[in-house]
Amino acid sequence: MEDREDIRENFVHLARIALSDRAQDVQAFLTRVAKRSSDPSLSAELVELLRKRPTRSSPLRRTAEIPLPVDTDSRFHLLRVEERPELPHEPIYTTKVRETLTRLIEERRNVKALINAGLDPTKTILFTGPPGVGKTLAAKWLARELKRPLLILDLSAVMSSYLGRTGSNLRHVLDYAKSVDGVLLLDELDAVAKRRDDTGEIGELKRLVTVLLQQLDDWPSTGVLIAATNHAELLDPAVWRRFEELVEFELPEREAARAFIKAMLERTVTKAEEWSDVLSVALSKQSFSDIERILNSARRAAALNGNRLDEHLSPLLTVNGNTKQDRIELAVQLVQTGLVSARRAHELTGVARDTIRERLKGVAAGKSE
């Protein structure tokens, strides 16, 4: 009798949310039933239905008739949608970041195993790190690998000139994102999720944190929400706790910088391998976006002047901010690879030519042993 009453309540609840056209809520409800059911065959059938749900083939199709949310004052769209995200290049990350991103993909590709274990895939992810280290690129990569559209929140648009409407704008964006089988990126999260004890902020901005917390708590397991910030120290502590996964992006290590530089140069310059080795030293402590900007500037100059790109790469080899050991290593590599003469290596690095010759002799002696 009790089981029959439970079935009746569940059926009525399912009918209510289905008639309200809340597809994400229907999926979330069926996911809960699949996890809690004592009937293995029912659980298996529901899992299979969820895996093959129609929205997978065309995530935006069912919501195409629903207009993107707009700011009531400016009428600007609050979201930018990339239905098929395109990457300017493949991301290069540290082992730890790459493993985390790969696991997040595997969770979505093998939801059945998680449900059978009574688990949900990760639904809220926080990207932190300085500008230009690949946070937005990682969001694009995740969306592309999941074959889902990427929805990007334009925080400059959501911040209404009438602050009282900003909370409403944020709710509209997040409600819309819940209805789409996509990946939502909240960029520059610190703009709306600052610490509530920050005396420099007015009450309305503090209330935005509460709105965001409510939405994060209510985010469906079928969706993916990614937030990114360059200023993690500004975030309200309560916001940190709402994210299930934290991914910390750092300035690229030398090997990552070398691979990135080689990918940019291998079709435009001879000895791309050698240039990537030395430039990874000269451009250490730079972000991926800074490295890209610097190399593209050199490429433009070469194209305009009709010079070889090598001539515009040499001036980039100044390493005044690097350690003495880095400068010596760079000078030796420059001469050893034949990119420049010992005299030019001295001019670029400040390392004495005698030191360069001694190190070169040591390298040669090591190879002959």
PDB file of C-alpha atoms in Angstrom, residues 21 23-24 55 58-68 149 151 176-181:
ATOM      1  CA  ASP A  21       7.906  22.104 -19.902  1.00  0.00           C
ATOM      2  CA  ALA A  23      12.989  19.350 -19.397  1.00  0.00           C
ATOM      3  CA  GLN A  24      15.992  19.632 -17.094  1.00  0.00           C
ATOM      4  CA  THR A  55      18.435  16.851 -26.803  1.00  0.00           C
ATOM      5  CA  SER A  58      20.805  19.100 -31.133  1.00  0.00           C
ATOM      6  CA  PRO A  59      21.089  20.770 -27.725  1.00  0.00           C
ATOM      7  CA  LEU A  60      19.582  24.084 -28.776  1.00  0.00           C
ATOM      8  CA  ARG A  61      16.838  22.701 -31.028  1.00  0.00           C
ATOM      9  CA  ARG A  62      14.120  22.444 -28.381  1.00  0.00           C
ATOM     10  CA  THR A  63      14.853  25.946 -27.075  1.00  0.00           C
ATOM     11  CA  ALA A  64      15.332  27.604 -30.462  1.00  0.00           C
ATOM     12  CA  GLU A  65      11.954  29.268 -30.180  1.00  0.00           C
ATOM     13  CA  ILE A  66      12.871  30.726 -26.788  1.00  0.00           C
ATOM     14  CA  PRO A  67      14.706  34.047 -27.254  1.00  0.00           C
ATOM     15  CA  LEU A  68      17.984  34.636 -25.474  1.00  0.00           C
ATOM     16  CA  PRO A 149      26.974  24.468 -27.059  1.00  0.00           C
ATOM     17  CA  LEU A 151      26.903  29.667 -23.282  1.00  0.00           C
ATOM     18  CA  TYR A 176      17.682  29.923 -19.431  1.00  0.00           C
ATOM     19  CA  ALA A 177      20.955  27.989 -19.140  1.00  0.00           C
ATOM     20  CA  LYS A 178      19.222  25.294 -17.097  1.00  0.00           C
ATOM     21  CA  SER A 179      16.790  24.711 -19.969  1.00  0.00           C
ATOM     22  CA  VAL A 180      19.583  24.095 -22.479  1.00  0.00           C
ATOM     23  CA  ASP A 181      21.705  20.955 -22.647  1.00  0.00           C
TER      24      ASP A 181
END
